[in-house]
Every structure is written in structure tokens, then in C-alpha cells.
Coordinates of C-alpha atoms and ligand atoms in Angstrom, one line a residue:
M1 CA 178.8 -69.6 -78.3
K2 CA 176.1 -69.3 -75.7
S3 CA 173.9 -72.4 -75.5
N4 CA 171.7 -71.5 -72.6
R5 CA 168.2 -70.1 -72.9
V6 CA 167.4 -66.4 -72.2
K7 CA 166.6 -65.6 -68.6
G8 CA 162.9 -66.0 -67.9
T9 CA 162.2 -68.3 -70.9
Y10 CA 161.8 -72.0 -71.0
D11 CA 161.6 -74.8 -73.6
V12 CA 158.6 -77.1 -74.0
L13 CA 160.4 -80.5 -74.4
P14 CA 158.9 -83.3 -76.5
N15 CA 157.7 -85.2 -73.5
E16 CA 155.9 -82.1 -72.3
S17 CA 154.2 -80.9 -75.5
G18 CA 151.4 -83.4 -75.1
K19 CA 150.2 -81.5 -72.1
W20 CA 150.2 -78.2 -74.0
Q21 CA 148.3 -79.8 -76.8
K22 CA 145.7 -81.3 -74.5
L23 CA 145.2 -78.0 -72.7
E24 CA 144.9 -76.2 -76.1
S25 CA 142.3 -78.7 -77.4
E26 CA 140.2 -78.3 -74.2
I27 CA 140.3 -74.6 -74.6
K28 CA 139.4 -74.7 -78.3
D29 CA 136.4 -76.9 -77.5
V30 CA 135.1 -74.4 -74.9
M31 CA 135.7 -71.5 -77.3
K32 CA 133.7 -73.3 -79.9
L33 CA 130.8 -73.9 -77.5
Y34 CA 130.6 -70.2 -76.8
G35 CA 131.0 -69.1 -80.4
F36 CA 134.5 -67.6 -80.2
H37 CA 136.7 -67.7 -83.3
E38 CA 140.5 -67.7 -83.3
M39 CA 142.6 -64.8 -84.3
R40 CA 146.3 -64.8 -84.8
T41 CA 148.1 -61.4 -84.6
P42 CA 151.9 -60.8 -84.9
I43 CA 154.0 -60.9 -81.8
M44 CA 155.4 -57.5 -82.6
E45 CA 153.4 -54.3 -83.0
Y46 CA 154.3 -50.7 -83.5
S47 CA 155.1 -49.5 -80.0
E48 CA 152.2 -47.0 -79.8
V49 CA 149.7 -49.9 -79.8
F50 CA 150.8 -50.6 -76.2
H51 CA 152.4 -47.3 -75.3
R52 CA 149.3 -45.3 -75.2
E53 CA 149.2 -41.8 -73.6
N54 CA 146.9 -42.7 -70.7
D55 CA 148.4 -46.1 -69.9
L56 CA 150.7 -45.8 -66.9
S57 CA 150.5 -49.4 -65.8
D58 CA 153.8 -51.1 -64.7
M59 CA 153.3 -53.5 -67.6
V60 CA 153.5 -50.7 -70.2
T61 CA 155.9 -48.3 -68.5
K62 CA 158.4 -50.8 -67.1
E63 CA 158.0 -54.3 -68.6
T64 CA 157.8 -54.0 -72.4
Y65 CA 160.5 -55.2 -74.7
D66 CA 160.9 -52.2 -77.0
F67 CA 163.4 -52.0 -79.8
L68 CA 164.2 -50.2 -83.1
D69 CA 164.1 -52.3 -86.3
R70 CA 166.8 -51.8 -88.9
S71 CA 164.8 -48.8 -90.3
D72 CA 164.4 -47.3 -86.9
R73 CA 160.8 -48.1 -86.5
K74 CA 159.8 -48.3 -82.9
L75 CA 158.5 -51.8 -82.2
T76 CA 157.3 -53.7 -79.1
L77 CA 157.0 -57.4 -78.4
R78 CA 153.5 -57.8 -77.2
P79 CA 153.1 -57.9 -73.4
E80 CA 149.5 -59.1 -73.7
G81 CA 147.0 -59.9 -76.4
T82 CA 144.2 -57.4 -76.1
A83 CA 145.8 -54.3 -77.7
G84 CA 147.0 -56.2 -80.8
V85 CA 143.6 -57.8 -81.3
I86 CA 141.9 -54.4 -81.1
R87 CA 144.5 -53.0 -83.5
S88 CA 143.6 -55.7 -86.0
Y89 CA 139.8 -55.4 -85.3
V90 CA 140.1 -51.6 -86.2
E91 CA 142.5 -52.0 -89.1
N92 CA 140.4 -54.8 -90.7
K93 CA 137.1 -52.9 -89.9
L94 CA 135.7 -56.1 -88.3
Y95 CA 132.9 -54.0 -86.8
V96 CA 131.4 -53.2 -90.3
D97 CA 129.8 -56.5 -91.1
M98 CA 129.1 -57.8 -87.7
S99 CA 127.8 -55.8 -84.8
Q100 CA 129.6 -58.1 -82.4
Q101 CA 132.8 -60.1 -82.7
K102 CA 133.9 -62.9 -80.4
I103 CA 137.6 -63.5 -80.8
Y104 CA 140.1 -65.8 -79.0
Y105 CA 143.8 -66.2 -79.3
I106 CA 146.6 -68.4 -77.9
G107 CA 150.2 -67.3 -78.1
P108 CA 153.4 -66.0 -76.5
N109 CA 153.7 -62.6 -74.7
F110 CA 156.8 -60.9 -73.3
R111 CA 157.2 -58.9 -70.1
Y112 CA 160.4 -57.9 -68.5
E113 CA 159.4 -59.1 -65.0
R114 CA 161.4 -60.8 -62.2
P115 CA 161.2 -64.5 -63.2
Q116 CA 160.0 -67.0 -60.6
K117 CA 157.8 -70.0 -60.5
G118 CA 154.7 -69.3 -62.7
R119 CA 156.2 -65.9 -63.8
Y120 CA 158.3 -65.8 -67.0
R121 CA 159.6 -63.2 -69.5
Q122 CA 158.1 -65.2 -72.4
F123 CA 154.8 -66.7 -71.4
Y124 CA 151.7 -68.0 -73.1
Q125 CA 148.2 -66.7 -72.7
V126 CA 144.9 -67.9 -74.0
G127 CA 142.6 -64.9 -74.1
L128 CA 139.4 -63.7 -75.7
E129 CA 137.7 -60.5 -76.5
A130 CA 134.0 -59.9 -77.1
L131 CA 133.8 -56.7 -79.1
G132 CA 131.1 -54.3 -80.0
S133 CA 128.5 -54.8 -77.3
M134 CA 127.7 -53.3 -73.9
D135 CA 125.4 -55.7 -72.3
P136 CA 125.8 -57.1 -68.7
A137 CA 124.7 -60.5 -70.0
L138 CA 127.9 -60.5 -72.1
D139 CA 130.0 -59.7 -69.1
A140 CA 128.4 -62.6 -67.3
E141 CA 129.0 -64.8 -70.4
V142 CA 132.8 -64.1 -70.4
I143 CA 133.0 -64.9 -66.7
T144 CA 130.9 -68.0 -67.1
L145 CA 133.1 -69.2 -69.9
S146 CA 136.2 -68.7 -67.7
Y147 CA 134.4 -70.6 -64.9
D148 CA 133.4 -73.5 -67.2
L149 CA 136.9 -73.8 -68.6
I150 CA 138.3 -74.1 -65.1
K151 CA 135.8 -76.7 -64.2
R152 CA 136.4 -78.6 -67.4
L153 CA 140.1 -78.7 -66.5
G154 CA 139.2 -80.3 -63.2
L155 CA 140.6 -77.5 -61.1
K156 CA 139.0 -77.3 -57.7
G157 CA 139.0 -74.6 -55.1
V158 CA 139.1 -72.0 -57.7
K159 CA 137.6 -68.5 -56.9
V160 CA 136.1 -66.0 -59.3
R161 CA 136.7 -62.6 -57.7
L162 CA 134.5 -59.8 -59.0
N163 CA 134.4 -56.0 -58.8
S164 CA 133.3 -53.0 -60.8
L165 CA 135.3 -49.8 -61.4
G166 CA 132.3 -48.1 -62.8
D167 CA 132.1 -45.9 -65.9
H168 CA 134.3 -42.9 -66.7
E169 CA 132.3 -40.5 -64.5
S170 CA 132.4 -42.9 -61.6
R171 CA 136.1 -43.4 -62.0
V172 CA 136.9 -39.7 -62.1
I173 CA 135.1 -39.2 -58.8
Y174 CA 136.7 -42.3 -57.3
Q175 CA 140.1 -41.1 -58.4
E176 CA 139.5 -37.7 -56.7
A177 CA 138.6 -39.7 -53.5
L178 CA 141.8 -41.7 -53.8
R179 CA 143.9 -38.5 -54.3
A180 CA 142.4 -37.0 -51.2
H181 CA 143.0 -40.2 -49.3
F182 CA 146.7 -40.6 -50.3
E183 CA 147.8 -37.0 -50.2
P184 CA 148.5 -37.0 -46.4
Y185 CA 150.7 -40.1 -46.8
K186 CA 152.6 -38.8 -49.8
E187 CA 156.0 -38.7 -48.3
T188 CA 155.8 -42.2 -47.0
L189 CA 154.9 -43.8 -50.3
C190 CA 157.3 -45.1 -52.8
Q191 CA 158.8 -42.7 -55.5
D192 CA 156.5 -44.1 -58.2
C193 CA 153.4 -43.8 -56.0
Q194 CA 154.2 -40.2 -55.2
I195 CA 153.9 -39.5 -58.9
R196 CA 150.8 -41.7 -59.3
I197 CA 148.9 -39.7 -56.7
D198 CA 148.5 -37.0 -59.4
K199 CA 148.7 -39.0 -62.6
N200 CA 146.8 -42.2 -61.8
P201 CA 146.1 -42.9 -58.1
L202 CA 144.4 -46.2 -59.0
R203 CA 147.8 -47.7 -59.8
I204 CA 148.9 -47.2 -56.2
L205 CA 146.4 -49.9 -55.1
D206 CA 148.4 -52.6 -56.9
C207 CA 151.9 -51.2 -56.4
K208 CA 154.2 -54.1 -55.6
I209 CA 156.3 -52.0 -53.2
D210 CA 153.4 -50.3 -51.2
Q211 CA 151.0 -53.2 -51.2
K212 CA 151.2 -53.5 -47.3
H213 CA 151.2 -49.7 -46.7
E214 CA 148.5 -48.7 -44.2
A215 CA 147.2 -46.1 -46.7
V216 CA 146.7 -48.8 -49.4
I217 CA 145.0 -51.1 -46.9
S218 CA 142.6 -48.4 -45.8
A219 CA 142.0 -46.8 -49.2
P220 CA 138.4 -46.3 -50.4
T221 CA 137.0 -48.9 -52.8
P222 CA 135.5 -48.1 -56.2
I223 CA 132.2 -49.7 -55.5
D224 CA 131.3 -46.9 -53.1
Y225 CA 131.7 -44.3 -55.9
L226 CA 129.6 -46.0 -58.7
N227 CA 127.0 -43.7 -60.2
S228 CA 123.5 -45.1 -60.6
F229 CA 124.1 -46.4 -64.2
S230 CA 127.3 -48.2 -63.1
K231 CA 125.7 -49.6 -60.1
S232 CA 122.8 -50.9 -61.9
Y233 CA 125.0 -52.4 -64.7
F234 CA 127.0 -54.3 -62.1
E235 CA 123.9 -55.5 -60.4
Q236 CA 122.7 -56.9 -63.7
V237 CA 126.0 -58.7 -64.2
I238 CA 125.6 -60.4 -60.9
R239 CA 122.0 -61.3 -61.7
Y240 CA 123.1 -63.0 -64.8
L241 CA 125.9 -64.8 -63.1
D242 CA 123.5 -66.1 -60.5
A243 CA 121.2 -67.3 -63.3
A244 CA 124.1 -69.2 -64.8
G245 CA 125.0 -70.7 -61.5
V246 CA 128.5 -69.3 -61.5
K247 CA 130.1 -69.1 -58.0
Y248 CA 131.9 -65.9 -57.4
E249 CA 132.9 -63.6 -54.5
L250 CA 132.8 -59.8 -54.5
A251 CA 136.3 -58.4 -54.2
P252 CA 135.9 -54.6 -53.5
R253 CA 139.7 -54.1 -53.6
L254 CA 140.2 -55.7 -57.0
V255 CA 141.3 -53.1 -59.5
R256 CA 143.5 -55.1 -62.0
G257 CA 146.9 -54.0 -63.1
L258 CA 146.1 -52.6 -66.5
D259 CA 144.7 -49.2 -67.2
Y260 CA 142.1 -49.8 -69.8
Y261 CA 139.3 -51.2 -67.6
S262 CA 136.0 -49.8 -66.6
H263 CA 132.9 -51.4 -65.2
T264 CA 133.3 -55.1 -64.6
V265 CA 136.7 -56.5 -63.6
F266 CA 137.4 -60.0 -62.4
E267 CA 140.1 -62.5 -61.6
I268 CA 140.2 -66.3 -61.4
E269 CA 142.3 -67.5 -58.5
A270 CA 143.5 -71.0 -57.6
N271 CA 144.4 -72.0 -54.1
I272 CA 147.4 -74.1 -54.5
N273 CA 150.1 -74.3 -51.9
G274 CA 153.4 -72.7 -52.7
F275 CA 151.9 -70.7 -55.7
G276 CA 151.9 -67.4 -53.9
A277 CA 151.0 -64.5 -56.2
Q278 CA 151.0 -66.9 -59.1
N279 CA 147.7 -68.3 -57.8
V280 CA 146.0 -65.8 -60.2
L281 CA 145.3 -68.0 -63.2
G282 CA 143.6 -65.3 -65.2
G283 CA 141.9 -62.0 -65.2
G284 CA 140.0 -59.6 -67.3
G285 CA 137.3 -57.0 -67.6
R286 CA 135.4 -54.5 -69.6
Y287 CA 137.0 -51.6 -71.5
Q288 CA 135.1 -48.6 -73.0
S289 CA 137.7 -46.5 -74.8
L290 CA 140.5 -48.8 -76.0
I291 CA 138.9 -49.3 -79.5
Q292 CA 138.6 -45.6 -79.9
E293 CA 142.2 -45.0 -78.5
L294 CA 143.5 -47.3 -81.2
G295 CA 141.7 -45.3 -84.0
G296 CA 138.4 -47.2 -84.1
P297 CA 134.8 -46.2 -83.5
D298 CA 133.3 -45.7 -80.1
L299 CA 132.7 -49.3 -79.3
P300 CA 133.2 -51.2 -76.1
G301 CA 134.7 -54.6 -75.4
I302 CA 135.2 -57.2 -72.6
G303 CA 137.8 -59.9 -72.3
V304 CA 139.9 -62.2 -70.2
A305 CA 143.3 -63.9 -70.4
F306 CA 144.7 -66.9 -68.6
G307 CA 148.4 -67.8 -68.2
M308 CA 148.8 -71.1 -69.9
E309 CA 151.9 -72.1 -67.7
R310 CA 149.8 -71.4 -64.6
L311 CA 146.9 -73.5 -65.9
L312 CA 149.4 -76.3 -66.6
M313 CA 150.9 -76.0 -63.1
A314 CA 147.4 -76.1 -61.6
I315 CA 146.4 -79.2 -63.6
D316 CA 149.7 -80.9 -62.6
E317 CA 148.7 -80.3 -58.9
E318 CA 145.0 -81.0 -59.1
N319 CA 144.1 -83.1 -62.1
P320 CA 147.1 -84.8 -63.8
G321 CA 144.8 -87.5 -65.1
L322 CA 143.6 -84.9 -67.7
Y323 CA 146.9 -85.6 -69.6
D324 CA 146.4 -89.4 -69.9
S325 CA 146.8 -88.9 -73.5
K326 CA 146.3 -91.3 -76.4
A327 CA 149.5 -93.3 -76.5
L328 CA 151.1 -94.7 -79.5
D329 CA 148.8 -97.3 -81.1
V330 CA 151.5 -99.6 -82.4
Y331 CA 155.3 -100.1 -82.0
V332 CA 156.8 -102.4 -84.5
L333 CA 159.8 -104.6 -83.4
T334 CA 162.1 -105.7 -86.2
F335 CA 165.2 -108.0 -86.4
G336 CA 168.0 -107.1 -88.6
E337 CA 168.2 -105.7 -92.1
D338 CA 166.2 -108.6 -93.7
F339 CA 163.0 -107.4 -92.4
K340 CA 163.6 -103.6 -92.6
K341 CA 161.8 -103.4 -96.0
E342 CA 158.7 -105.2 -94.5
S343 CA 158.7 -103.1 -91.4
V344 CA 158.9 -99.9 -93.4
K345 CA 155.9 -101.0 -95.5
L346 CA 154.0 -102.1 -92.4
L347 CA 154.5 -98.8 -90.7
H348 CA 153.3 -96.9 -93.7
D349 CA 150.2 -99.1 -94.0
L350 CA 149.4 -98.6 -90.3
R351 CA 149.8 -94.8 -90.6
L352 CA 147.7 -94.7 -93.8
A353 CA 145.0 -96.5 -91.8
S354 CA 145.2 -93.7 -89.2
L355 CA 147.0 -95.8 -86.6
S356 CA 149.9 -94.0 -84.9
A357 CA 152.9 -96.2 -85.3
D358 CA 156.6 -96.1 -84.8
M359 CA 159.8 -98.3 -84.8
N360 CA 163.3 -97.9 -83.7
Y361 CA 166.0 -96.7 -86.1
T362 CA 169.1 -97.1 -84.0
N363 CA 169.7 -100.9 -84.4
K364 CA 168.7 -101.6 -80.8
S365 CA 168.5 -105.2 -79.6
F366 CA 165.1 -106.9 -79.3
K367 CA 165.1 -106.1 -75.6
G368 CA 166.1 -102.5 -76.2
Q369 CA 163.3 -102.0 -78.7
L370 CA 160.8 -103.6 -76.3
K371 CA 161.9 -101.2 -73.6
E372 CA 161.4 -98.2 -75.9
A373 CA 158.0 -99.5 -77.0
L374 CA 156.9 -99.5 -73.3
K375 CA 158.4 -96.0 -72.8
Y376 CA 156.2 -94.7 -75.6
Q377 CA 153.3 -96.5 -73.9
A378 CA 152.4 -98.3 -77.2
K379 CA 149.1 -100.1 -77.0
F380 CA 150.2 -102.8 -79.3
I381 CA 153.5 -104.3 -80.2
I382 CA 153.9 -106.0 -83.5
I383 CA 156.8 -108.5 -83.7
L384 CA 158.1 -109.4 -87.2
G385 CA 159.6 -112.8 -86.5
E386 CA 161.3 -114.5 -89.4
D387 CA 159.5 -117.9 -89.2
E388 CA 156.0 -116.5 -88.7
Y389 CA 156.5 -113.9 -91.3
K390 CA 157.5 -116.5 -93.9
Q391 CA 154.2 -118.3 -93.1
G392 CA 152.3 -115.0 -93.5
F393 CA 151.8 -114.1 -89.9
V394 CA 153.0 -111.5 -87.4
A395 CA 152.7 -111.6 -83.6
I396 CA 150.7 -108.8 -82.1
K397 CA 150.9 -108.2 -78.4
N398 CA 148.4 -106.2 -76.4
T399 CA 150.7 -104.4 -73.8
K400 CA 147.8 -104.0 -71.3
T401 CA 146.4 -107.5 -71.2
E402 CA 149.8 -109.1 -72.3
N403 CA 147.7 -111.2 -74.6
Q404 CA 149.7 -112.2 -77.7
E405 CA 148.2 -113.6 -81.0
N406 CA 149.4 -114.5 -84.4
V407 CA 147.6 -112.4 -87.0
K408 CA 147.6 -112.8 -90.8
I409 CA 149.6 -110.1 -92.4
E410 CA 146.7 -108.9 -94.5
N411 CA 144.5 -108.7 -91.5
I412 CA 146.8 -106.6 -89.3
V413 CA 144.9 -103.3 -89.7
S414 CA 141.4 -104.9 -89.3
Y415 CA 142.6 -106.9 -86.3
L416 CA 143.9 -103.8 -84.6
K417 CA 140.8 -101.7 -85.3
A418 CA 138.7 -104.4 -83.9
Q419 CA 140.5 -104.3 -80.6
N420 CA 139.3 -102.3 -77.7
G421 CA 141.6 -99.5 -76.8
V422 CA 142.6 -98.4 -80.2
E423 CA 141.0 -94.9 -80.7
L424 CA 140.8 -93.5 -84.2
Ligands
HAM1 P1 146.9 -59.9 -67.1 O1 146.3 -59.9 -65.7 O2 148.1 -58.9 -67.2 O3 145.7 -59.5 -68.1 O4 147.4 -61.3 -67.5 C1 146.5 -62.4 -67.6 C2 147.1 -63.6 -67.0 O5 148.4 -63.9 -67.7 C3 147.5 -63.5 -65.6 O6 146.5 -63.8 -64.7 C4 148.6 -64.6 -65.5 O7 148.0 -65.9 -65.4 C5 149.3 -64.5 -66.9 N1 150.5 -63.8 -66.8 C6 150.7 -62.5 -66.8 N2 152.0 -62.2 -66.7 C7 152.7 -63.4 -66.7 C8 154.0 -63.8 -66.6 N3 155.0 -62.8 -66.6 N4 154.3 -65.1 -66.6 C9 153.4 -66.0 -66.6 N5 152.1 -65.7 -66.7 C10 151.7 -64.4 -66.7 C11 145.9 -59.3 -69.4 O8 147.0 -59.6 -70.0 C12 144.7 -58.7 -70.2 N6 145.1 -58.6 -71.6 C13 143.5 -59.7 -70.0 C14 142.3 -59.2 -70.7 C15 141.9 -59.6 -71.9 N7 141.6 -58.1 -70.3 C16 140.7 -57.9 -71.2 N8 140.8 -58.7 -72.2

């Protein structure tokens, strides 16, 4: 029997899950501040949710996990969150009651990519989608939220890179300019890019093979092809970002790797040694036709997603103090079977009083139990000594100050709650 994990996947071990929970709780706090509500969609969808006619991105054409179920339905493990959220938005007609919906999600996604540090085949994203409104102030809000989240996580040296692809009309003109630019280089481009010249020349700009090709480096940028509406829209986004005090830099070559974007696109980049391409913590942008492509009305959306593993890696590097989590409140040390009953009752009383508490169930020696208590970073240790117990007392030791006191059994909870350092 195989007992190793699938290539490109990883386990979150019990001593690591606290970090995930802390990150998730910071994220949820920020989402609440901005009025976003959580949505949970299935990890599998009918393949056409992702395999849409005009999506030629690598993610869709080369990286999805597609399979047939036992009734020969074509299904796909979601490679990202946006399309599933839109599918649900349309299916549940969430546009009927509310003119705008602000949705966020946290969950696993699957891409058949070459695994490396910060890049996995199963990875977690936190993402959000603001649906139903086309307003540059909303674009700015989504970017501001991303910026605030990064600041709240204590990540420094993070850049917001910003660009606009313009509306449909601007994109068509820009694509023509790209075709004319790449045509003379056709033979020297990779096989895929030769096809992309006709089908979707924008995708040449983020081709992994041709990224250093002189034609890619010298290619025209979308900003020069924005029509007046798109230009003015982008200027307003910038104005609102300035008003919010968000620091960003314009990135004329940023096009993003997915095909549904128009107008605003952006990425959040860290600057951590050794991260390489994985320095991109998150990215997003506006989309104009995705809702319609998935069977809904002609409504726009804008969103962003962050890789949770990358956020955790960045926090590890730059702000590990964020994880200084609430340790266990109390560890109960017991001696022999005689006091087992009392320990079990005490543990239960502590937990009922909302104090986190634990003890050892492997018959360890006193020393062994003490070691374990320290490993769990228990704030207090309660020692059930025979003599004291018979007189109605237990010893409570504060592991930080090393101060130890005898406390009446009936006062244990009130004593602990009165101590500094016990958070409830
Ligand atoms: P994306 O740029 O494909 O955008 O992914 C967003 C983030 O997910 C990346 O910046 C990266 O941090 C993380 N990520 C992507 N692939 C992997 C991987 N294989 N391993 C680890 N982390 C990864 C989207 O997915 C869009 N749905 C974002 C969006 C939402 N646009 C509009 N709304």
C-alpha cells in the first residue's frame, strides 16, 4: 500500500494548523470590515465552468484535473475560485435581490503545475469577488482591501502592481497591435505561442518559455491602446487609490495569466529572498463577460485571490510573531490511578469555564508530564498532590513567573480567571 502523499500536495500537521487558523481569522476580520460574506462552493464543477470557449490560458488548457465520474459526466477539480463562485451566483440568482454582492471564499484548488517551493498541485486560496457593479471606486476598494490585509499581516516591502487592459474594444485593437508585432518573429517563438499569435496573442506575454524572448520584451503595452472610456476609468481607479493612501506602482506589462480580465488588473508582490516567481502573493482584476458566459445577465465583477501558502511563507519570513497564539491555559499533572477521577472532573470543570485544559493519558512520570506541559506552552500547571488534595487544596504554578500557590479546590476557576495572562 502506498503511504506517501500525492506529488505536489502536503499535510498541515497539528503543530502547524494554528498558523493557518490565525491567518484565516485575520482574513475573516478584514472581510467583515469591508462587508464581504463567505461563500462555500464545491471543489468539483462540471468541466464547462472552467473550460470555456474563449479561455486559452495555461491554467485552463494544461493544468486542470479533469475526470469522468461513474456516470461519464465530465468534471473538473477547481483550479481557482472565481468561476465556481460565478456559477453559483448565476444559479442562485443572487443578482435578483441585491444589486451588488460581495463574496469571499477560502479553500483548496488544484492545478497540475510543476511543484516547487510555494507552488503546489493542491493549494489554498483566499479570494473575493464583488459582483454587479462597474465603479472605479469598487476597483480601488478591492485593491485597498488587499493592501490592508498585507499590512495587517505585518508584511513589509510588498508592492501593489497595477495596470489596465481596457474594455473589449481597446483589447481588440491591442490584440491586433500584438499580432502585427509578433508576426515577424513567428518562427522563433515556441510552438504554443505560434498558435497564440492568431488565437490569443495576449497569452504570449506571460508564456513561461518565451518570457525572455526579445519580441516579448519589446511588445507594445495595453495602456497605449486604451480608448477614452477605458483611460478615464483607469484614471479614476488611480484617483481613488490615492485618496485611500494605497501605495502602488504602475506595471504596464502586467497582463495576468487568466483570460477573463478587462480594465483593471493588479498583483501583490512580496520581496523575499529565494522566493523567485513565488513572490506573487496574490492577483486579481475586473471581468466584464464572465457572468454572461456562465449563463447569467450582463453584469460585471472584480476580484482577487491570494495563495495561502505564500502568505504563510511570507509571514514566516517577515512577521513570525503574528503566530504567538493563545497557548493552553492549564495542564493538569496527576499521580497514579487514585487521582484520575479527580483530574477528569477538574479538566471538565475547567473546560466548562472556557479555560483550555489538558492532561496526559500515557502514564508518564511526573517529570515527563511536566515536560509535556511546557511543550504545550501551558500558562498554568495544576498539580494534584495527594496530601494537599486531601486538605482541599491543589498547587497552581504560573509557568511564566514560576510562582506557585496553593489554591482551594472550589476556587480554582476563579483564581485562574483572576490571573493575568488567561484570556477568555
Ligand atoms: P491566480 O493569479 O491564478 O488568480 O492565483 C492567485 C494566487 O494564487 C497567486 O498569486 C498565488 O499566490 C496563488 N497560486 C496560484 N497557483 C498556485 C499554486 N500552484 N500553488 C500555490 N499557490 C498558487 C486567480 O486564481 C484568480 N481567480 C484571482 C481572481 C479572483 N481574479 C478575479 N477574482
